[in-house]
Coordinates of C-alpha atoms and ligand atoms in Angstrom, one line a residue:
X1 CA 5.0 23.8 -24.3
X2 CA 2.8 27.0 -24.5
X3 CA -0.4 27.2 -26.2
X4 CA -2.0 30.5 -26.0
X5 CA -1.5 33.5 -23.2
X6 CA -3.6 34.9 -20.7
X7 CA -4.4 38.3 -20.3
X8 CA -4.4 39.8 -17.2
X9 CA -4.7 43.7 -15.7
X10 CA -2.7 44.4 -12.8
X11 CA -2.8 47.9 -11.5
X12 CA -4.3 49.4 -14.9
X13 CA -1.1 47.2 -16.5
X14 CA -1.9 44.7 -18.7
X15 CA 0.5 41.5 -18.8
X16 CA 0.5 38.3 -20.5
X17 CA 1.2 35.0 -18.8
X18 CA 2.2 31.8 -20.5
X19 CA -0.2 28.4 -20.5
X20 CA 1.5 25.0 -19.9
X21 CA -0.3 22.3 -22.2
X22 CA -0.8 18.8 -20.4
X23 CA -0.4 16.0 -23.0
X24 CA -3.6 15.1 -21.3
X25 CA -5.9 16.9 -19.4
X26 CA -6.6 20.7 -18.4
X27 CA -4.0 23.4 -19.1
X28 CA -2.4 25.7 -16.5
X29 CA -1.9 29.2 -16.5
X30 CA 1.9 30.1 -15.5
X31 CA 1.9 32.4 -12.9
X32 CA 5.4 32.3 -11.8
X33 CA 6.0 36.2 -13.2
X34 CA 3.1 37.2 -11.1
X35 CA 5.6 38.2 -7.9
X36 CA 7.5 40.5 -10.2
X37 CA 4.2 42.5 -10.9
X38 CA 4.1 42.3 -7.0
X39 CA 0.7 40.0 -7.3
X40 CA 0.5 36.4 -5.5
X41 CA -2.5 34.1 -6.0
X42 CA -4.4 32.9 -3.3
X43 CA -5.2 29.0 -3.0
X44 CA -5.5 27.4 0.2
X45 CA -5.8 24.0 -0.6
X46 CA -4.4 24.0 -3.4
X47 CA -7.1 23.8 -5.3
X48 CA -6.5 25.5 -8.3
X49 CA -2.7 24.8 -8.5
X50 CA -0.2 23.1 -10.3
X51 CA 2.6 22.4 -8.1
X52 CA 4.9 20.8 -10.8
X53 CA 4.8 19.0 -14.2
X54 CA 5.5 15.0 -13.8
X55 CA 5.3 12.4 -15.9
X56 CA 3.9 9.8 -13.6
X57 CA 0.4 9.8 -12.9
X58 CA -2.7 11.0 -14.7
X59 CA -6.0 11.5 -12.9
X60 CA -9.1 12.6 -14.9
X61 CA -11.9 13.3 -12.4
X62 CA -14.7 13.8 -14.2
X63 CA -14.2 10.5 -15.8
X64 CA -13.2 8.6 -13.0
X65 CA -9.5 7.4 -14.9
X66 CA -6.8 6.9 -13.4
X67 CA -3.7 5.9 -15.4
X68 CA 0.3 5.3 -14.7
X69 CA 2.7 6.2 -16.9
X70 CA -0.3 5.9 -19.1
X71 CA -1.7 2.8 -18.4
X72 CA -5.4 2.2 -16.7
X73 CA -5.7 0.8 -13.7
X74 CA -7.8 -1.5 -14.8
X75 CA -5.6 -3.0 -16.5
X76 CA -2.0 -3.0 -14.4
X77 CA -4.6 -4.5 -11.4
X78 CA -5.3 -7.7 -13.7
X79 CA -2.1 -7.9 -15.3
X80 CA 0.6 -6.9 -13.4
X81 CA 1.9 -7.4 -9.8
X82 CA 2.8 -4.5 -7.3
X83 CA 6.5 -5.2 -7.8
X84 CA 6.2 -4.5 -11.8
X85 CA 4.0 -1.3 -11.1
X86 CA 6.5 0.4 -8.8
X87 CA 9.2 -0.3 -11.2
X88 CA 6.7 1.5 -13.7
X89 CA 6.2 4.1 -11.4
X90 CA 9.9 4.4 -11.1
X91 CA 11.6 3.8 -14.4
X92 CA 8.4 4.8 -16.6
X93 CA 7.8 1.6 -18.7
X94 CA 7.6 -2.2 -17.1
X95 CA 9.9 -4.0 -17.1
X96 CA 11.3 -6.7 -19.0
X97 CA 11.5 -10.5 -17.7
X98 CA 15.8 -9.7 -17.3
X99 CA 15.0 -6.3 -15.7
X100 CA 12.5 -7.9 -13.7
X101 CA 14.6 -10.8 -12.6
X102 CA 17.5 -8.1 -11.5
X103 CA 14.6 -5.7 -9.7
X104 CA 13.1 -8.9 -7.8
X105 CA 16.5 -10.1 -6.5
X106 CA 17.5 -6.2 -5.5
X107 CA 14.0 -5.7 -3.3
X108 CA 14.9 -9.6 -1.8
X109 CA 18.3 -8.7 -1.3
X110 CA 17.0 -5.0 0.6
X111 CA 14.0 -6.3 2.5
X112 CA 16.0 -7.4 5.8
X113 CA 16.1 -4.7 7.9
X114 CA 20.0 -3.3 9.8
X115 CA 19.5 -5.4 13.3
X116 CA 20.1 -2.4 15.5
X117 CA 17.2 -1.0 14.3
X118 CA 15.2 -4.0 16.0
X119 CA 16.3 -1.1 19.4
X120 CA 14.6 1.3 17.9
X121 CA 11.2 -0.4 17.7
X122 CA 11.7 -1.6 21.9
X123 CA 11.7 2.4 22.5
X124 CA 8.1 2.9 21.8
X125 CA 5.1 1.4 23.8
X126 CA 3.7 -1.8 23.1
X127 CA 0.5 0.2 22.4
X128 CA 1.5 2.9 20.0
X129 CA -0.5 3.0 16.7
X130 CA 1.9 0.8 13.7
X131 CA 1.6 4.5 12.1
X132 CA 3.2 6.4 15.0
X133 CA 6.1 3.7 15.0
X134 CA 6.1 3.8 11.4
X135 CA 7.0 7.5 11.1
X136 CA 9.6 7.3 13.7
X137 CA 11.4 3.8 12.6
X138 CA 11.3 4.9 8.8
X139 CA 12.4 8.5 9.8
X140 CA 15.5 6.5 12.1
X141 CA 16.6 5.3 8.7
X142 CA 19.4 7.3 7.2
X143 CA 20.8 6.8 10.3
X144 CA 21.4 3.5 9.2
X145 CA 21.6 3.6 5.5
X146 CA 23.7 6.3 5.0
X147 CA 26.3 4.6 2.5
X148 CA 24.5 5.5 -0.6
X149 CA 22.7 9.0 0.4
X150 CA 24.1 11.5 -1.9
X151 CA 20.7 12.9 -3.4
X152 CA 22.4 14.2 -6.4
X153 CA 23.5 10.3 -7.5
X154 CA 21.2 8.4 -9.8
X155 CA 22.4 5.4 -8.8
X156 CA 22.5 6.3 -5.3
X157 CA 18.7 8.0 -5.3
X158 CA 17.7 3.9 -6.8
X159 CA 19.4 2.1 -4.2
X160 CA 17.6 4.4 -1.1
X161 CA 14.2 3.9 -3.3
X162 CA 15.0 0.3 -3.6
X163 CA 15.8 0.0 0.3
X164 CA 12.7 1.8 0.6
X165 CA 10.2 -0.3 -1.3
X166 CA 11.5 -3.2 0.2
X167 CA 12.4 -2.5 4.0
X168 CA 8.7 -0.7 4.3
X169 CA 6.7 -3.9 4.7
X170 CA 8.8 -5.3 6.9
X171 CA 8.7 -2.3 9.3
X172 CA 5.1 -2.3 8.7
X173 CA 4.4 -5.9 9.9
X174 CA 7.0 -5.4 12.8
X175 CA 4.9 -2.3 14.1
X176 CA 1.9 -4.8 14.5
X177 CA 4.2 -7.8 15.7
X178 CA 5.5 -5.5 18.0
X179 CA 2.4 -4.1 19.6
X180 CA 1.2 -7.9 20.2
X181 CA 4.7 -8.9 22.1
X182 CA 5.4 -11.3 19.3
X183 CA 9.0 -12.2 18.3
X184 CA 9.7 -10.2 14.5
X185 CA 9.2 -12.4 11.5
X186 CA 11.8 -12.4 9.1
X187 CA 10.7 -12.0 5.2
X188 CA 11.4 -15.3 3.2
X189 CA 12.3 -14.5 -0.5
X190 CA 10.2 -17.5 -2.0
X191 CA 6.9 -15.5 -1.6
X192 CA 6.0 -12.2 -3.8
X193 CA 6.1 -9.2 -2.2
X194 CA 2.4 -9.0 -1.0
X195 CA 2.3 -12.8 0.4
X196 CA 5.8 -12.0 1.6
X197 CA 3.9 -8.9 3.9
X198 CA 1.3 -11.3 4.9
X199 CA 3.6 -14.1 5.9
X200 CA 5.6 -11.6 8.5
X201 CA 2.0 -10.3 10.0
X202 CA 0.7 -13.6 10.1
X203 CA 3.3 -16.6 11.1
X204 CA 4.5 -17.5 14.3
X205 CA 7.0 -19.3 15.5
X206 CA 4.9 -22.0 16.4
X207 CA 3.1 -22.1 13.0
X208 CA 3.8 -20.7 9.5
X209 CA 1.3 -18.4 7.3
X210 CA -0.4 -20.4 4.5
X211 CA -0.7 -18.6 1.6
X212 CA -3.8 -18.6 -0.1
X213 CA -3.7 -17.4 -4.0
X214 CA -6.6 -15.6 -4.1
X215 CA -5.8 -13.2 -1.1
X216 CA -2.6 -13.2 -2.6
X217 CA -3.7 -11.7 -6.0
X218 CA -6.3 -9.2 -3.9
X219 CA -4.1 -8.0 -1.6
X220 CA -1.1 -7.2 -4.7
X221 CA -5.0 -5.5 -6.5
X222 CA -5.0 -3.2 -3.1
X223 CA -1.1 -2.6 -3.2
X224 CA -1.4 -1.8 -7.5
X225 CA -4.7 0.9 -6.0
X226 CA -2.7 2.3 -3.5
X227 CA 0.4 3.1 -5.4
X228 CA 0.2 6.6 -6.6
X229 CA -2.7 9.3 -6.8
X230 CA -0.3 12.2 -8.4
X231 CA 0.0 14.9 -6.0
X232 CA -2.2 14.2 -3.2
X233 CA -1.4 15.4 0.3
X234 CA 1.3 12.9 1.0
X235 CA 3.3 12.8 -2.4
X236 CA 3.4 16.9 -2.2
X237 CA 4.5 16.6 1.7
X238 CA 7.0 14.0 0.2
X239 CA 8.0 16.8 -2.5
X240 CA 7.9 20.3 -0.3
X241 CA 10.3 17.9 2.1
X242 CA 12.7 16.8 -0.8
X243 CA 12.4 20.7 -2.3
X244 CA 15.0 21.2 0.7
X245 CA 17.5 18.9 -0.4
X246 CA 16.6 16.4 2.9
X247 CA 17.5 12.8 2.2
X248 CA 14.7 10.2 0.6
X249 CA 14.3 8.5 4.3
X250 CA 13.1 11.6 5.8
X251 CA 11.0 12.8 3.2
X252 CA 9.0 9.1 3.1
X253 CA 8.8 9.6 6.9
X254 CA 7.2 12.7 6.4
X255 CA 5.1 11.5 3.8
X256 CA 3.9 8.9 6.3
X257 CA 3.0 11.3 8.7
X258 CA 0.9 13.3 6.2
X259 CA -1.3 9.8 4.9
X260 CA -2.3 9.2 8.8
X261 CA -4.8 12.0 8.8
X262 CA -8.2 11.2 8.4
X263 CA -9.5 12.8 5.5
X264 CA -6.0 10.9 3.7
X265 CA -4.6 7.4 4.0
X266 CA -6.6 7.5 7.8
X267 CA -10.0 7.0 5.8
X268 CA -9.6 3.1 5.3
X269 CA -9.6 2.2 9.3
X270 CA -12.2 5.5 10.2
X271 CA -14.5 4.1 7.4
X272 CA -13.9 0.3 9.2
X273 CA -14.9 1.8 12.2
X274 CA -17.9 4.0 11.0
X275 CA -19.2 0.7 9.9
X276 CA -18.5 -0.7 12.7
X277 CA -20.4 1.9 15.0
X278 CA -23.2 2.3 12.6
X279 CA -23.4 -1.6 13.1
X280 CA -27.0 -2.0 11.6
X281 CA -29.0 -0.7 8.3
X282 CA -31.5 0.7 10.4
X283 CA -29.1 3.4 11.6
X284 CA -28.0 4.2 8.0
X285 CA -30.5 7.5 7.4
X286 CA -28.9 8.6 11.2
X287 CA -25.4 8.9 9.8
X288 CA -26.6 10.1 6.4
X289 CA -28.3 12.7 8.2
X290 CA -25.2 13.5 10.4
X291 CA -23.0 13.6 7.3
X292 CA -25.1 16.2 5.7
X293 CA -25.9 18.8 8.9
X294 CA -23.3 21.4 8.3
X295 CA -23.0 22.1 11.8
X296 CA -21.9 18.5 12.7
X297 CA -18.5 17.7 12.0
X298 CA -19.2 14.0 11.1
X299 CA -18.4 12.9 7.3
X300 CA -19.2 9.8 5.6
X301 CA -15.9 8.2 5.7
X302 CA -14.9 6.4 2.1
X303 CA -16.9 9.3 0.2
X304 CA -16.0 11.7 -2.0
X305 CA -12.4 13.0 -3.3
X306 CA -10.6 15.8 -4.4
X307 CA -10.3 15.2 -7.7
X308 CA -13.0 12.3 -8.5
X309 CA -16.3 13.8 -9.3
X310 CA -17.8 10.5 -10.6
X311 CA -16.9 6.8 -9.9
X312 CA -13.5 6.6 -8.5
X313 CA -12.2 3.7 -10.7
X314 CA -9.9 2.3 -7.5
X315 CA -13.3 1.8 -5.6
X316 CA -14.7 -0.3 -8.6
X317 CA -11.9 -2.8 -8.6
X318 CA -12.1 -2.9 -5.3
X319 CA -15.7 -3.6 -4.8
X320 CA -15.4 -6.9 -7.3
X321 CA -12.3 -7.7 -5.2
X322 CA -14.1 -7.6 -1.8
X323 CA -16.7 -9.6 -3.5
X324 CA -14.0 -12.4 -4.8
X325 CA -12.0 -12.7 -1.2
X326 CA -15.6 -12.9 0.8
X327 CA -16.5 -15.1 -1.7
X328 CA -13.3 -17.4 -1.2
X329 CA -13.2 -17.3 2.6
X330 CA -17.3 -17.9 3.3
X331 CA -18.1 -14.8 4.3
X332 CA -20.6 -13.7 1.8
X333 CA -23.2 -12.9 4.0
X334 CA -20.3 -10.5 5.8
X335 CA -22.7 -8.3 7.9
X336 CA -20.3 -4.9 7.6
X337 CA -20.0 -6.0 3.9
X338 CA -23.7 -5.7 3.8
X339 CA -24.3 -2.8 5.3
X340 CA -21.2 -0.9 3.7
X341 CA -23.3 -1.9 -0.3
X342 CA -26.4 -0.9 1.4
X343 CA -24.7 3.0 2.9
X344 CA -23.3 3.1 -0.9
X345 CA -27.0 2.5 -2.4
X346 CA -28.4 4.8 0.2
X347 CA -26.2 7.5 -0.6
X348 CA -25.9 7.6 -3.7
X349 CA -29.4 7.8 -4.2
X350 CA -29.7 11.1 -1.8
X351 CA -29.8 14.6 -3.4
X352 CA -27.0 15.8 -1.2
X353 CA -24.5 13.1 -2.4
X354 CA -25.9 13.6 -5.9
X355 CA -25.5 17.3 -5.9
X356 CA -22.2 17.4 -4.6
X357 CA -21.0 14.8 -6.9
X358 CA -20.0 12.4 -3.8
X359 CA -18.8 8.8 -4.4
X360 CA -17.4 5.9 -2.5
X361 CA -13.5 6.1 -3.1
X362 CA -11.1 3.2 -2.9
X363 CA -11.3 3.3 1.0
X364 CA -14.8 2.5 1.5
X365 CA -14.2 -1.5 0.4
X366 CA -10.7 -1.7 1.3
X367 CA -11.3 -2.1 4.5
X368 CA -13.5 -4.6 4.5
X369 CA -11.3 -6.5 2.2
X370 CA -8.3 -5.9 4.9
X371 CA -10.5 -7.0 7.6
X372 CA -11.5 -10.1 5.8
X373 CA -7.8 -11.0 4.7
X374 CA -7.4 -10.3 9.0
X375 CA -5.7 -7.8 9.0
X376 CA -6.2 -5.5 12.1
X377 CA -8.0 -2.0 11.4
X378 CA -4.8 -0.3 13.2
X379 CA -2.9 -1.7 10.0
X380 CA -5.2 -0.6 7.1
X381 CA -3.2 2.5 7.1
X382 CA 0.4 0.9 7.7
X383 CA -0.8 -0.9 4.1
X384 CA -1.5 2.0 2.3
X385 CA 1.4 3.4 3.3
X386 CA 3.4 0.7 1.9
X387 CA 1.6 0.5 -1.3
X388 CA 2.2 4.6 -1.7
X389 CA 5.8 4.2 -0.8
X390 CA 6.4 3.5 -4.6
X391 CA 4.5 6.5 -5.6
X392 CA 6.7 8.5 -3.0
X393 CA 9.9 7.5 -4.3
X394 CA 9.0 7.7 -8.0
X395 CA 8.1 11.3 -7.3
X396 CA 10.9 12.4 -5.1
X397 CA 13.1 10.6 -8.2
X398 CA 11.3 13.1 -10.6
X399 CA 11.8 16.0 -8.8
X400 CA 15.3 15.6 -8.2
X401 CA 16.0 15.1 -11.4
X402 CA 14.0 18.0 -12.8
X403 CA 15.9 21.7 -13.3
X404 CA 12.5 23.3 -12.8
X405 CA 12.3 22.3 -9.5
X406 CA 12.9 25.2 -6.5
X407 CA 12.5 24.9 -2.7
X408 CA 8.7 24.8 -2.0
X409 CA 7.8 27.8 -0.4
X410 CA 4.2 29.0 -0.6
X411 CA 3.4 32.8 0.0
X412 CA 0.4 33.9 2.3
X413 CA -2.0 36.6 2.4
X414 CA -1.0 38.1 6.0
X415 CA -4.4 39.8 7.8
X416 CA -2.3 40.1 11.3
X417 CA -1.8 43.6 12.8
X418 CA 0.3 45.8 11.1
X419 CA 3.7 47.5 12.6
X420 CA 2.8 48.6 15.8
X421 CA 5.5 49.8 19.2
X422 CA 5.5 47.7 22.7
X423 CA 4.7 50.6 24.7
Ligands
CMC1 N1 -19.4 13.4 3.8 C1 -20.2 14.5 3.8 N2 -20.0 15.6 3.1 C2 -18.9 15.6 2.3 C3 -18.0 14.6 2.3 C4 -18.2 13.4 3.0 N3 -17.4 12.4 3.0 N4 -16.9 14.9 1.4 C5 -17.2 16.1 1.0 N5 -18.4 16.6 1.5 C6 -19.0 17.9 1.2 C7 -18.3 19.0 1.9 O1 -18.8 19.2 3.2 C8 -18.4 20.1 1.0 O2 -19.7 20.7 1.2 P1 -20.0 22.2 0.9 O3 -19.8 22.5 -0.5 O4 -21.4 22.4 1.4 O5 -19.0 23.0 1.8 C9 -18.4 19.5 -0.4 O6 -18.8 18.1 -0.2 C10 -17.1 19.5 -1.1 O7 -16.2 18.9 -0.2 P2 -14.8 19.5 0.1 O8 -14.5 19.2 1.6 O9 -14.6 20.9 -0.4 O10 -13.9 18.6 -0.8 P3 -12.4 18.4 -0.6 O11 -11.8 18.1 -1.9 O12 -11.7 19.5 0.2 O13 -12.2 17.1 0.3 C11 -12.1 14.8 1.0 C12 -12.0 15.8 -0.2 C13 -11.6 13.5 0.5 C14 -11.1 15.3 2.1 C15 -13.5 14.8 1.6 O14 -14.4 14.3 0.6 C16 -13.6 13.9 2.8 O15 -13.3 14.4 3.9 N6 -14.0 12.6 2.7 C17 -14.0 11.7 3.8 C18 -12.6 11.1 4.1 C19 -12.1 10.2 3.0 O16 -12.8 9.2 2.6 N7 -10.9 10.4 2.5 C20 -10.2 9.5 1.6 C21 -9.9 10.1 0.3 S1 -9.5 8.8 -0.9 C22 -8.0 8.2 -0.4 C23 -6.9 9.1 -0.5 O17 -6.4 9.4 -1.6 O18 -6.4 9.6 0.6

C-alpha cells in the first residue's frame, strides 16, 4: 500500500517514487523505477534496503522487540515449544492440538535420515568442524530426496521443509558423533524435538541420555531464539539462492554456510572462546581496550547487532535461562558465567559501548548455557543452525509463493579501468 511519494531530481528531472507502508515499523521508499531514470542506489551492506516484503518476522531495534507472525518472544519462549513456533513460522498461526498432532507425527516420521547418506559423512575427516560437514551433508540432500522437489508444488515445497526441520538435528548430532569415532544415534520419537537432539549427541551405546526437564525446556527457549531474525545474512543468502529457482536443500546449505561466519551464527562458539581466553576479570579492561582501538581488528564477541540499538530481547531470556540451567546443574558459581555478567556490566557502563549503542545480543549467554547443558563449543553453531532452519524454510516458502519476487541480482558501482586495448 502507498502512503505518500518522494520527490526526487535526477538530471534537472524531477520524478516521484512510490512509499511502501509496513503494518508496523518504518516505511520504504520504492526505488525499483530508479534504473529506468538510469540511477542505482548505493548500499553495501544493505543497510538501507528493503530486500522484500514478508509477513514473518518483525524486528523493532530501537525497542529491542522481536515478534513472529506477531507474537513477542517473550511470550512463544514461555509458552510454546520449538516444534509449534516453526509451524508458526511456516503456516502463520500455531497450530491447533489436531494440526499439531499431524505436524509432530510428519517431523517423527522425516527425522531418519536415507542410509546411504551415513557414506557421505565417512568422506570427510574425523576432524572437520560439524559446520563444514553440515554444509556438505545438507547440500548432498536432493540427491537423496528428490521425489517431492518440484519448487513450484505447495505440497511438495512442505514436505522438503518438513524433511528439513526434521533431518537437520540429526545431521547435526551425527557431525559431532562422527568427529568423536562414535557409532550414529538414531532419534527415538518418544522425546520432543529438543530432548530428541540431545539424546543423539549424548547416548551411547553403552548408556542412554537422561533427560532432564529443565534443560529440556532451556534448550527448546534457545531453539524458539534462534528461529528467525527476518532478513539477516543467512535468511537473504537462503533467498538470493532460491531467487534462482535452486531447490530448498541447496538453498539451506547455503544458508548454513553464510551463519558460520563470525560476525553471524559463528559469534556463539567465538564469544565461548573470548571468555575462555580472557579467562579472568582482571584482564576484562585489556579486551575492552582492544575492542575499542580502531586499528585492532579484535571485537567484543556477543555485542552489538545490526538492527538492535538497545536491549536485544533474545539476550534477556537468555540471561534468566542461563541463570535457571546453572542453577539446576550446581554451577552457579560458573567462573565463565561470572566473568561473562561482569564483561556485560563493564561494558555497558563504558562511553564507547554507550555511544555506539552496543549491547550483548543472544550469543553472549548462549554459549554458556550450551556449554553448561555440554554441549561442545564446535556445536554451538551446528544448534543455531538447526534452530534457523525453520526461519529458512518459512522464508524460502514466502518467496516462492510471492509474484513480486525476481532473481536477486544487486547492481554495483564499477571504479575499475575503463575500456582500454592489449597492446
Ligand atoms: N565490538 C567493538 N566494536 C563494535 C562491535 C563490537 N562487538 N560491534 C560494532 N562495533 C562498532 C563498530 O566498530 C562501528 O564503529 P565505528 O562507527 O567507529 O566504525 C560501530 O560499532 C557500528 O558497528 P558496525 O560494524 O557498523 O555494525 P554492523 O551492523 O555492521 O555490525 C555486527 C553488526 C553484529 C556484525 C557487529 O556488531 C559485530 O561484529 N559484533 C560481534 C559479532 C557478534 O556478536 N555477532 C552476532 C550477532 S547476533 C546473532 C546473529 O543474528 O547472527
Amino acid at each position: 500500500m502507498t502512503k505518500e511519494k518522494i520527490k526526487v531530481v535526477l538530471d534537472g528531472k524531477e520524478r516521484e517514487l512510490p512509499v511502501i507502508e509496513s503494518t508496523i515499523g518504518n516505511p520504504s521508499i520504492d526505488i525499483r523505477k530508479l534504473g529506468k531514470y538510469n540511477y542505482f542506489t548505493y548500499d553495501p551492506g544493505f543497510t538501507s534496503t528493503s530486500a522484500c516484503t514478508s509477513k514473518i518476522t518483525y524486528v523493532d531495534g530501537n525497542k529491542g522487540e522481536l515478534l513472529y507472525r506477531g507474537y513477542p518472544i517473550e511470550q512463544l519462549a514461555e509458552k510454546c515449544d520449538y516444534l509449534d513456533v516453526s509451524y508458526l513460522l511456516m503456516h502463520g498461526e500455531l497450530p491447533d492440538q489436531a494440526q499439531k498432532t499431524v505436524y509432530l507425527k510428519s517431523i517423527a516420521s522425516h527425522s531418519l535420515l536415507h542410509d546411504q547418506l551415513n557414506n557421505i559423512f565417512g568422506g570427510f575427516r574425523r576432524d572437520a568442524h560439524p559446520m563444514a560437514v553440515m554444509v556438505g551433508v545438507v547440500g548432498s540432500m536432493s540427491a537423496f530426496y528428490f521425489d517431492n522437489m518440484d519448487i513450484n508444488d505447495p505440497n511438495h515445497r512442505q514436505i522438503s521443509a518438513q524433511r528439513l526441520i526434521a533431518k537437520i538435528p540429526t545431521i547435526a548430532a551425527w557431525s559431532y558423533t562422527y568427529n568423536l569415532g562414535l557409532p550414529f544415534v538414531y532419534p527415538k520419537n518418544e522425546y520432543d524435538f529438543g530432548t530428541n537432539f540431545l539424546h543423539m549427541l549424548f547416548s551411547r551405546p553403552y548408556k542412554d541420555y537422561e533427560p532432564n526437564p529443565i534443560i529440556s525446556k532451556a534448550f527448546e527457549k534457545i531453539l524458539i531464539l534462534h528461529a528467525d531474525h527476518e532478513q539477516n545474512a543467512s535468511t537473504s543468502t537462503v533467498r538470493l539462492v532460491g531467487s534462482t529457482g535452486a531447490n530448498p536443500y541447496a538453498c539451506i546449505a547455503a544458508g548454513i554456510a553464510s551463519l558460520w561466519g563470525p560476525a553471524h551464527g559463528g559469534a556463539n562458539e567465538a564469544t565461548l572462546r573470548m571468555l575462555t581466553e580472557i579467562k579472568d576479570e582482571s584482564r576484562i579492561k585489556q579486551y575492552i581496550n582492544r575492542a575499542k582501538d580502531k586499528d585492532d581488528e579484535f571485537r567484543l564477541m556477543g555485542f552489538g547487532h545490526r538492527v538492535y540499538r538497545n536491549q536485544d530481547p533474545r539476550a534477556i531470556i537468555m540471561k534468566e535461562t542461563c541463570h535457571e540451567v546453572l542453577d539446576e546443574l550446581g554451577l552457579n558459581d560458573d567462573p565463565i558465567f561470572k566473568l561473562a555478567m561482569k564483561l556485560e556490566k563493564i561494558a555497558l557502563e563504558d562511553e564507547y559501548f554507550i555511544e555506539k549503542k552496543l549491547y550483548p545480543n543472544v550469543d553472549f549467554y548462549s554459549g554458556i548455557v550450551m556449554r553448561a547443558i555440554g554441549i561442545p563449543f564446535s556445536m554451538f553453531t551446528a544448534v543455531f543452525a538447526l534452530a534457523r532452519t525453520a526461519g529458512w524454510v518459512a522464508h524460502w516458502n514466502e518467496m516462492m509463493m510471492s509474484d513480486e519476487s525476481k532473481i536477486g541480482r544487486p547492481r554495483q558501482v564499477y571504479k575499475g579501468k575503463t575500456k582500454r586495448d592489449i597492446k
